[in-house]
mmCIF file of C-alpha atoms and ligand atoms in Angstrom:
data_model
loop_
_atom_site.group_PDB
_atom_site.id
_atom_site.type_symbol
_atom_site.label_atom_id
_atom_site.label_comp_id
_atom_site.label_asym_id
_atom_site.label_seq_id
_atom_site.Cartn_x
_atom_site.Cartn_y
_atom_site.Cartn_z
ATOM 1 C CA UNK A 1 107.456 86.546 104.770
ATOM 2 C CA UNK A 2 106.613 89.391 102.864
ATOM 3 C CA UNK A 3 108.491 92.643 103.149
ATOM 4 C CA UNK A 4 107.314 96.224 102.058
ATOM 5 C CA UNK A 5 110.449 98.807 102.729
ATOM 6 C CA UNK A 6 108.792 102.519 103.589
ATOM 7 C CA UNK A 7 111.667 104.985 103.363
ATOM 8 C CA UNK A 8 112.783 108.268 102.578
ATOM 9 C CA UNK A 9 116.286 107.650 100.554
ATOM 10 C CA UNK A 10 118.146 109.204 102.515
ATOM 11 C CA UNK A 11 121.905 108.260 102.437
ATOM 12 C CA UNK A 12 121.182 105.388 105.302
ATOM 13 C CA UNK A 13 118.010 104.528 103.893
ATOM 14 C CA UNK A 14 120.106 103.551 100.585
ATOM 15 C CA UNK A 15 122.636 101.810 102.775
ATOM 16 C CA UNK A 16 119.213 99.791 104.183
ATOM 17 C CA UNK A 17 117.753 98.628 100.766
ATOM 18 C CA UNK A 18 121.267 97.619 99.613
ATOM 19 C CA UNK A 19 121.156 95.650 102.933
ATOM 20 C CA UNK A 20 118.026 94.158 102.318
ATOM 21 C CA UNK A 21 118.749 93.276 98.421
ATOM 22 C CA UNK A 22 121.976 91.629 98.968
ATOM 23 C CA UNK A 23 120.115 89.481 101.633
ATOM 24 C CA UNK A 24 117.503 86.770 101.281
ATOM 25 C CA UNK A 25 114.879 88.504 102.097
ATOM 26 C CA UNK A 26 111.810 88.945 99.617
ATOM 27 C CA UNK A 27 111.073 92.300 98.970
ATOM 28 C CA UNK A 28 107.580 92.691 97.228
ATOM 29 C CA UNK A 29 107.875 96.709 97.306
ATOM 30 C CA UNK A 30 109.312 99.791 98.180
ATOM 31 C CA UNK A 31 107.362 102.968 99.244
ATOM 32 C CA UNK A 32 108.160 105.777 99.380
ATOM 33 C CA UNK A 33 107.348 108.931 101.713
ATOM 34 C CA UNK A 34 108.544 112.605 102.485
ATOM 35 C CA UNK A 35 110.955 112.780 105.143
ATOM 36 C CA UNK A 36 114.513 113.065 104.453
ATOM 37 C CA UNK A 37 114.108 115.162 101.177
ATOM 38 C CA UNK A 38 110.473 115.849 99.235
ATOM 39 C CA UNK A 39 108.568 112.471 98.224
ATOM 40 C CA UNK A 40 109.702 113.350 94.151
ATOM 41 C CA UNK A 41 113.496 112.668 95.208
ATOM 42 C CA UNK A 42 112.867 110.609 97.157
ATOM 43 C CA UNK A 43 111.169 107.986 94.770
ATOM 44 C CA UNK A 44 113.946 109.019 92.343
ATOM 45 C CA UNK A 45 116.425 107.866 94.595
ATOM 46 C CA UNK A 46 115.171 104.384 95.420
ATOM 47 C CA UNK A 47 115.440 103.886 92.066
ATOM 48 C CA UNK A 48 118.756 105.523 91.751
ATOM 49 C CA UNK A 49 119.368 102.669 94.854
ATOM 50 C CA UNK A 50 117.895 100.119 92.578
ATOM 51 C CA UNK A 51 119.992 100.832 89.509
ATOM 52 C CA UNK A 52 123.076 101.064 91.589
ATOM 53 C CA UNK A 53 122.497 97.824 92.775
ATOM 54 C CA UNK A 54 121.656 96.176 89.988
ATOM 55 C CA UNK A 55 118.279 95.202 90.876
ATOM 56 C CA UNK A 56 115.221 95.119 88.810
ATOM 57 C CA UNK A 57 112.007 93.742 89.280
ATOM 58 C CA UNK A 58 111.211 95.585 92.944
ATOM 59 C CA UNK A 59 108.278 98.500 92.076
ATOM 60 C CA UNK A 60 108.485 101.387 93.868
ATOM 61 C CA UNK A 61 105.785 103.619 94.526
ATOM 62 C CA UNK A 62 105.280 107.299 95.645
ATOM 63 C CA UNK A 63 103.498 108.067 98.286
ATOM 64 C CA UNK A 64 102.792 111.127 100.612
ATOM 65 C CA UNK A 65 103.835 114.251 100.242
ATOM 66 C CA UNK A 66 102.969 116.291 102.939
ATOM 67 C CA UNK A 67 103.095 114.936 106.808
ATOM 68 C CA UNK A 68 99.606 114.087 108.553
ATOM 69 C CA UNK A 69 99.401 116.984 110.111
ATOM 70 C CA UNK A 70 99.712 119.011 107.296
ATOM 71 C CA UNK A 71 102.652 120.855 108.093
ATOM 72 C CA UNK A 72 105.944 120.164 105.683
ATOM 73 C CA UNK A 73 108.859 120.406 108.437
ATOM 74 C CA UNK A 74 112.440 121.121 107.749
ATOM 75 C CA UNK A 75 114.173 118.185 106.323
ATOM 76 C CA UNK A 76 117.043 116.752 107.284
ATOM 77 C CA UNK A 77 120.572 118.028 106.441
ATOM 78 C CA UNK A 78 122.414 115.234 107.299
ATOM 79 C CA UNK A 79 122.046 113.996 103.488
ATOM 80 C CA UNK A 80 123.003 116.742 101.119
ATOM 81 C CA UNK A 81 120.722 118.734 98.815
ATOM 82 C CA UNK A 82 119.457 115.505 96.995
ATOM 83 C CA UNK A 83 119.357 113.121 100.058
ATOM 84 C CA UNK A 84 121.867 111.164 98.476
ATOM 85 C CA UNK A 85 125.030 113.377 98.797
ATOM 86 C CA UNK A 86 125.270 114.704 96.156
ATOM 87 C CA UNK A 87 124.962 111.279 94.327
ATOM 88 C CA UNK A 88 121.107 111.114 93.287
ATOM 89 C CA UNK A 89 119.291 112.501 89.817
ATOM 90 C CA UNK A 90 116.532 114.630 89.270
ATOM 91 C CA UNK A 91 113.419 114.374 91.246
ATOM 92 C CA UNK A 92 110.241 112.381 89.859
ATOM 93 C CA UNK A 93 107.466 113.617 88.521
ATOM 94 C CA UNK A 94 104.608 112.335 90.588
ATOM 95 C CA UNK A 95 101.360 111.488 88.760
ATOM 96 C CA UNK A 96 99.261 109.288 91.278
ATOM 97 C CA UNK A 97 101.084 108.559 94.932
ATOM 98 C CA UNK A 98 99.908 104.897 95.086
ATOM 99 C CA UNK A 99 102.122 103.539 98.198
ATOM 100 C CA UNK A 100 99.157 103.555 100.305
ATOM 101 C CA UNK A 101 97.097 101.542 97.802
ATOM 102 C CA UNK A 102 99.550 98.907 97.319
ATOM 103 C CA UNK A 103 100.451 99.042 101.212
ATOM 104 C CA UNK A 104 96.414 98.267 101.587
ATOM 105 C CA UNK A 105 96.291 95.733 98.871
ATOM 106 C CA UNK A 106 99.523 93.499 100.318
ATOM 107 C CA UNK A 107 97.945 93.718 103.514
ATOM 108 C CA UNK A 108 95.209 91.700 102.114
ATOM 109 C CA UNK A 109 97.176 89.575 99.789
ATOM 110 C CA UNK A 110 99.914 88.733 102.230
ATOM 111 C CA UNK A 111 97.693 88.480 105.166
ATOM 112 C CA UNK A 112 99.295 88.174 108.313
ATOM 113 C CA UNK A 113 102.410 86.962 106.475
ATOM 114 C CA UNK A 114 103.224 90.948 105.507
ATOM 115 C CA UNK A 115 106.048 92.965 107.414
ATOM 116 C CA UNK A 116 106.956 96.380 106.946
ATOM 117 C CA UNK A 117 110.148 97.898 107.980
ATOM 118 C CA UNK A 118 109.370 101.818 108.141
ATOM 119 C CA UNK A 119 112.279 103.586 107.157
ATOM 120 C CA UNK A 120 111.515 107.171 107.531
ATOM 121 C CA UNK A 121 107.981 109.159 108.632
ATOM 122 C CA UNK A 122 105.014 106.804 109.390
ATOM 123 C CA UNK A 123 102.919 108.886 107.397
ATOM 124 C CA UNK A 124 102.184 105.923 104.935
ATOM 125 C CA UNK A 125 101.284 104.075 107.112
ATOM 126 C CA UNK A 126 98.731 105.967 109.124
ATOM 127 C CA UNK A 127 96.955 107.172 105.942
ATOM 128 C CA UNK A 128 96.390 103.304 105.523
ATOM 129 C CA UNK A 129 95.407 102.458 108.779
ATOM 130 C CA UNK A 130 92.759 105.609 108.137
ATOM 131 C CA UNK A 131 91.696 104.621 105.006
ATOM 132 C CA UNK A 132 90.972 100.870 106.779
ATOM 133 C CA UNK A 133 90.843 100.431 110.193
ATOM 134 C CA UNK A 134 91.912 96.958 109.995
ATOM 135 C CA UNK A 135 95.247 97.692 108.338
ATOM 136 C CA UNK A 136 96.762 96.828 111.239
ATOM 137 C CA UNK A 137 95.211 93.605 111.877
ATOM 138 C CA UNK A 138 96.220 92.200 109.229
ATOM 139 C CA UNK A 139 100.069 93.237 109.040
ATOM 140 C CA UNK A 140 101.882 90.648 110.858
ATOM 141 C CA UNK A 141 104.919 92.891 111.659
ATOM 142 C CA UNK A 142 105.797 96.335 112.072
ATOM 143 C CA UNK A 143 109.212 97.279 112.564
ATOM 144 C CA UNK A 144 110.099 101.240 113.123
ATOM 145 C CA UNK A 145 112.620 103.271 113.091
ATOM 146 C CA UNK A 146 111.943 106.508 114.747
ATOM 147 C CA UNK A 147 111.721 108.142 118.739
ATOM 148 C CA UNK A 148 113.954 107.305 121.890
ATOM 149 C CA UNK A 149 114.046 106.522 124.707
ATOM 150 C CA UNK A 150 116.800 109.460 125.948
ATOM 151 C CA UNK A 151 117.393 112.629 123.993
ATOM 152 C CA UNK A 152 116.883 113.413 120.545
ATOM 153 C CA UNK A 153 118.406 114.237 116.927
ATOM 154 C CA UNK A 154 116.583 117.042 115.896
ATOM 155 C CA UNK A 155 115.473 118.962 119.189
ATOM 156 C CA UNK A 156 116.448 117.998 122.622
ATOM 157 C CA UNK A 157 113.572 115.942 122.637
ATOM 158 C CA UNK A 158 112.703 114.679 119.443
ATOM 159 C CA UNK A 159 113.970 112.056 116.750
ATOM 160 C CA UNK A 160 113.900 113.041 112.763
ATOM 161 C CA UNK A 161 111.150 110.265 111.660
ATOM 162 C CA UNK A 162 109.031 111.174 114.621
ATOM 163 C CA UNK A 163 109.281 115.310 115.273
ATOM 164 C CA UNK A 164 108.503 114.721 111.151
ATOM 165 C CA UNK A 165 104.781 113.681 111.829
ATOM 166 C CA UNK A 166 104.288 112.948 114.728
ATOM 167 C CA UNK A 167 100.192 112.984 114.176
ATOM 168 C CA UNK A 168 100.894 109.904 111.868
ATOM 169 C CA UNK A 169 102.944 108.407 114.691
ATOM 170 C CA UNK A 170 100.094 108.538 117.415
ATOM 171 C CA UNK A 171 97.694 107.001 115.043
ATOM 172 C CA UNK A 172 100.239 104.049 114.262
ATOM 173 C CA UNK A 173 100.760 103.552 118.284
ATOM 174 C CA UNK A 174 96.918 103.548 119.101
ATOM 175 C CA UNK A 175 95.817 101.209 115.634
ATOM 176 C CA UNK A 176 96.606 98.168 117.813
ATOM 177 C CA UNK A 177 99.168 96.445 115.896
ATOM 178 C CA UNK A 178 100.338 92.954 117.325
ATOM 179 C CA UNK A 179 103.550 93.549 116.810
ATOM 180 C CA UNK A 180 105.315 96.772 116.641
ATOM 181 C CA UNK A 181 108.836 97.402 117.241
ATOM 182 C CA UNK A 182 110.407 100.315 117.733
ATOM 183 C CA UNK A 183 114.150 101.308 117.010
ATOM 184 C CA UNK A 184 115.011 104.693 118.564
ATOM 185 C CA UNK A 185 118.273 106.493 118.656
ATOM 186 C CA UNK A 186 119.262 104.997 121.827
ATOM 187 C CA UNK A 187 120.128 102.004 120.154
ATOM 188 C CA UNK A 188 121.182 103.719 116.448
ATOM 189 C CA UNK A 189 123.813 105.722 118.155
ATOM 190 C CA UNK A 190 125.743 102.638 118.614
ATOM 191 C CA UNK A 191 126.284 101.276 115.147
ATOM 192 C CA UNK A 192 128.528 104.284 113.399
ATOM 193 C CA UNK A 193 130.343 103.412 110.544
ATOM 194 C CA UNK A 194 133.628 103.855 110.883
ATOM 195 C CA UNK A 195 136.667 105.434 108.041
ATOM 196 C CA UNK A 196 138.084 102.025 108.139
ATOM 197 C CA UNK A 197 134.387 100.600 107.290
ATOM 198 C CA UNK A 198 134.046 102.736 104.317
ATOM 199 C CA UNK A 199 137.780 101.741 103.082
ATOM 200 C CA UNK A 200 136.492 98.071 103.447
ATOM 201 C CA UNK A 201 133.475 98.999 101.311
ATOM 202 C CA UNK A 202 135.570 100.429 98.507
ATOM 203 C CA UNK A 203 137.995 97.643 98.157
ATOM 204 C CA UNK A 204 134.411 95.350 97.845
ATOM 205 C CA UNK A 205 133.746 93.748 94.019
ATOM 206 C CA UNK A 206 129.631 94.921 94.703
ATOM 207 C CA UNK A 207 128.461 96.225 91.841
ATOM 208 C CA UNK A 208 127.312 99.896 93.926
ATOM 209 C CA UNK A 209 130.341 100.033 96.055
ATOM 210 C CA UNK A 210 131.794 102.877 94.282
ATOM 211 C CA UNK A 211 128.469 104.774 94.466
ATOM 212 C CA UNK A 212 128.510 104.368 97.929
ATOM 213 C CA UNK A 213 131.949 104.647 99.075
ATOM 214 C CA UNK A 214 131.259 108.584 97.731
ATOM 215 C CA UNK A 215 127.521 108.494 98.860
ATOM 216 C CA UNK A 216 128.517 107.890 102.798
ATOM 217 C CA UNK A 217 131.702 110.469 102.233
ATOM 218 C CA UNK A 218 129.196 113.208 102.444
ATOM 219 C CA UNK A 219 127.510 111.241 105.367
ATOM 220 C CA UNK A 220 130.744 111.803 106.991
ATOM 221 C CA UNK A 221 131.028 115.168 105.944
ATOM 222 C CA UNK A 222 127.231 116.161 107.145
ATOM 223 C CA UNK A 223 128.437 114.437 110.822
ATOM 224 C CA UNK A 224 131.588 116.282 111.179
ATOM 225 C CA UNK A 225 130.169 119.177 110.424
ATOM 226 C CA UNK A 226 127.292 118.783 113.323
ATOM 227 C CA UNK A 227 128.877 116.113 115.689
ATOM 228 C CA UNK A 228 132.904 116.846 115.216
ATOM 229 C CA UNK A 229 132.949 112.948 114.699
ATOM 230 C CA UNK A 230 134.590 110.632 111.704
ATOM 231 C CA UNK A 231 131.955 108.602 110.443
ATOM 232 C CA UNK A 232 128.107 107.781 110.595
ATOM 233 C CA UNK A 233 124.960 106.323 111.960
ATOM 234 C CA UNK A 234 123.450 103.385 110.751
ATOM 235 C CA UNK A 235 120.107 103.949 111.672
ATOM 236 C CA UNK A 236 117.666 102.508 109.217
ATOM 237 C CA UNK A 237 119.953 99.675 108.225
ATOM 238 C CA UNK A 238 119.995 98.067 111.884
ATOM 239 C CA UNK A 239 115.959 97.568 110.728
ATOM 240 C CA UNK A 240 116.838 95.737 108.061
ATOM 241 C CA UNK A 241 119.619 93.835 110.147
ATOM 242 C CA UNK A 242 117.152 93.220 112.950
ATOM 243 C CA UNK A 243 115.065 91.118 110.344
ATOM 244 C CA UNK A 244 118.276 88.947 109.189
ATOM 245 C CA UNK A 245 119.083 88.166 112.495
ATOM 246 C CA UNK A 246 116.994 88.834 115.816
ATOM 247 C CA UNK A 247 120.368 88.361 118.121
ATOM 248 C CA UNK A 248 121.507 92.017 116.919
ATOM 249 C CA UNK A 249 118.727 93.815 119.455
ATOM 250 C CA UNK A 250 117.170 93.464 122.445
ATOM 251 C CA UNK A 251 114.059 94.878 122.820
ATOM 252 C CA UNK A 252 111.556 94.944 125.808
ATOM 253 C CA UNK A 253 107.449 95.500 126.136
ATOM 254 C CA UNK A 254 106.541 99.251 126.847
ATOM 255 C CA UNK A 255 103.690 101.549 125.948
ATOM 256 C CA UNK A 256 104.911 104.599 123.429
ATOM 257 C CA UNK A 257 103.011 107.860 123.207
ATOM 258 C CA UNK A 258 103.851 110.905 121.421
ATOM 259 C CA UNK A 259 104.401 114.524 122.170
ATOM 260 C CA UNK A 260 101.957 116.273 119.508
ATOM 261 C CA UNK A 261 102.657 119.712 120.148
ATOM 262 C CA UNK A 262 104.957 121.972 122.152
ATOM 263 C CA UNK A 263 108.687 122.578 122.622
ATOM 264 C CA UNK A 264 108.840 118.918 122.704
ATOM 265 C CA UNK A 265 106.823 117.866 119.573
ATOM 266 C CA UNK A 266 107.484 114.479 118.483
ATOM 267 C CA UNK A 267 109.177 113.125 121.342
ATOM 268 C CA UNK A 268 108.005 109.538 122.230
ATOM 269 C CA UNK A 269 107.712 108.946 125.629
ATOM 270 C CA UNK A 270 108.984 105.502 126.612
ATOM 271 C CA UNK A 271 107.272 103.497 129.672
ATOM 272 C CA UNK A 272 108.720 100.413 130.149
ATOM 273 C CA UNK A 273 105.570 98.070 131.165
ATOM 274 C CA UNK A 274 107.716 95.787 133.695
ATOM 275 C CA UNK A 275 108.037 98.956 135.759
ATOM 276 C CA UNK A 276 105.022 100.495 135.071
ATOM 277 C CA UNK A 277 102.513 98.066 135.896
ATOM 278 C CA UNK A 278 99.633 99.972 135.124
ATOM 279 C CA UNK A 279 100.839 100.723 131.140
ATOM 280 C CA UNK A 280 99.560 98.454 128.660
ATOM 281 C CA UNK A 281 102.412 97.661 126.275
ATOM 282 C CA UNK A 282 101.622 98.801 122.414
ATOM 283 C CA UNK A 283 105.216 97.914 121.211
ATOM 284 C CA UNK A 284 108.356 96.559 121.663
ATOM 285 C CA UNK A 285 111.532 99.324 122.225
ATOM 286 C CA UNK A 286 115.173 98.161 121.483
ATOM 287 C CA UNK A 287 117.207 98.681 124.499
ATOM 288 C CA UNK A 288 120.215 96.911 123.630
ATOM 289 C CA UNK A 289 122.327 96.960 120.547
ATOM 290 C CA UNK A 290 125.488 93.941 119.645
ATOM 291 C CA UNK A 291 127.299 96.767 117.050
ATOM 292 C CA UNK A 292 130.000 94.277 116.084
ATOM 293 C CA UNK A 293 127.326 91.973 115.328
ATOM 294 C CA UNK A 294 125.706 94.061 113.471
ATOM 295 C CA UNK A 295 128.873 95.402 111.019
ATOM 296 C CA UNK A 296 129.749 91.788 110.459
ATOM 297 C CA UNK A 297 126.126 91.048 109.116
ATOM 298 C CA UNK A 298 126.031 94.639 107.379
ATOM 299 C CA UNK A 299 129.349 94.571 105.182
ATOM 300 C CA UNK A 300 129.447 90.796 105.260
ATOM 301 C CA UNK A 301 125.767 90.822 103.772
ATOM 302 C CA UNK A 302 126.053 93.955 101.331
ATOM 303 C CA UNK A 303 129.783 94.486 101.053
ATOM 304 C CA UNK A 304 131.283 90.950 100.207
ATOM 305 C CA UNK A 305 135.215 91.398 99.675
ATOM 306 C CA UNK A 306 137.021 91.266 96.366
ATOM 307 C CA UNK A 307 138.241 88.461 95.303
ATOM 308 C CA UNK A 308 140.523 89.520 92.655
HETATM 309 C C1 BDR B 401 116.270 108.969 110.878
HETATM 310 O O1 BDR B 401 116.128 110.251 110.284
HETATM 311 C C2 BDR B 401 116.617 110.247 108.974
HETATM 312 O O2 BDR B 401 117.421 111.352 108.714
HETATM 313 C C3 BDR B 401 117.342 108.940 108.777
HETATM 314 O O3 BDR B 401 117.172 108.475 107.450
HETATM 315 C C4 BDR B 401 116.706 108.011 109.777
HETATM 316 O O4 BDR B 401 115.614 107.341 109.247
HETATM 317 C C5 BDR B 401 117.199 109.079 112.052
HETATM 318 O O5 BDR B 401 116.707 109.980 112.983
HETATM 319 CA CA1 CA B 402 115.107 107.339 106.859
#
């Protein structure tokens, strides 16, 4: 399997790459989109990611800066001015955003053995299923995180990666991919990271624990501030988890649509197929979430303990 990691770094889109580099899987690139903070810092902080890590060899490449629909929406808070907390460097100058092209390319080179794991707005991805309509015949797997099933982050209603664009999300739920799976808040508010978590992560010998053991401090800051709770969600990192190990979630068949306009913008609208007969399922929503699971794999995976 190929994997192509679309984020928007993004304090637990970082935590997600580290997940996915200190795991076996093969990742042939990361793209990059805006979401969380502008698509500049947010290319400079996948490589800020990389560097922490330790890891070279992975490209990264830009890629839209401005949601499908045109309109640049408020980004999210939740990650300090930088999207990093305060730990990333100065945005990237742009030249050429070439995600798409290499997301079209892989597509073709990695036929039916690509999977993406789509980390923050899907407006990558919909520019490529515009440019060629077969895009998404050709990518074996896409795995989301965005929507939900009950109430939302950002409005009542809506998620972050969804109320983002949600124009780019309608075109990825109608482009007929053959499998699409989608993990919404419903399951994300499940796996927070707890104080004692981010003590474990400190006393770990990986090389970027001390840049995250600050990093997720102002994670915990952001949630206090806006929840009155100690620690954090794990959202984009149960994607990554998901891949590793497919006991983690259980999802079930349902046909998504999105709200496009209107006091609910960007809410996806959830029928479950095996009670509405008549829906044709376009994905598969995770309903169920192990969390202990999950932080075993997670810290286990990313966060080995010291030895010394
Ligand atoms: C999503 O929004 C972003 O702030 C996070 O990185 C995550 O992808 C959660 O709603
Ligand atoms: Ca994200």
């Amino acid at each position: 399997m190929a994997l192509i990691i679309d984020c928007d770094p993004g304090i637990d889109d970082a935590l997600a790459l580290l997940l996915a580099f200190g795991s076996p899987l093969e990742i042939s690139a990361i793209t990059t989109v805006v979401g969380n903070v502008s698509v500049e810092q947010a290319t400079s902080n996948a490589q800020t990611v990389l560097n922490a890590a330790g890891i070279t060899g992975v490209p990264v490449h830009p890629g839209a800066g401005t949601p499908l629909s045109g309109l640049v929406r408020a980004s999210s808070s939740s990650h300090g001015f930088d999207g990093l907390g305060g730990r990333g460097s100065e945005p990237l100058a742009i030249r050429e955003a070439t995600a798409v092209d290499h997301l079209l390319r892989l597509s073709r080179s990695k036929r039916d053995s690509l999977t993406i794991a789509a980390l923050g707005p899907l407006t990558n991805i919909a520019m490529a299923i515009q440019r060629d309509a077969d895009f998404a015949q050709r990518v074996d797997r896409l795995v989301v995180m965005g929507g939900a099933i009950g109430s939302g982050n950002v409005t009542p209603a809506a998620e972050f990666n969804f109320w983002h664009d949600p124009a780019a999300v309608d075109v990825v739920l109608r482009a007929g991919f053959t499998r699409l799976e989608i993990i919404g808040l419903d399951v994300t508010g499940q796996v927070f990271l707890s104080a004692e978590a981010r003590e474990r992560i400190r006393l770990s010998s990986a090389p970027s624990a001390p840049f995250v053991y600050e990093m997720i401090g102002a994670y915990f800051d952001a949630y206090w501030r806006s929840h009155g709770v100690v620690g954090a969600e794990m959202c984009d990192p149960l994607v990554i988890a998901h891949l590793l190990d497919p006991e983690i979630l259980t999802l079930s068949e349902a046909y998504v649509e999105v709200e496009l306009e209107g006091q609910s913008v960007g809410r996806s609208n959830v029928w479950p197929t095996a009670r509405y007969r008549d829906k044709i399922a376009n994905a598969r929503v995770a309903t169920g979430v192990d969390p202990q699971r999950f932080f075993t794999l997670f810290l286990e995976t990313t966060f080995p303990a010291s030895t010394a």
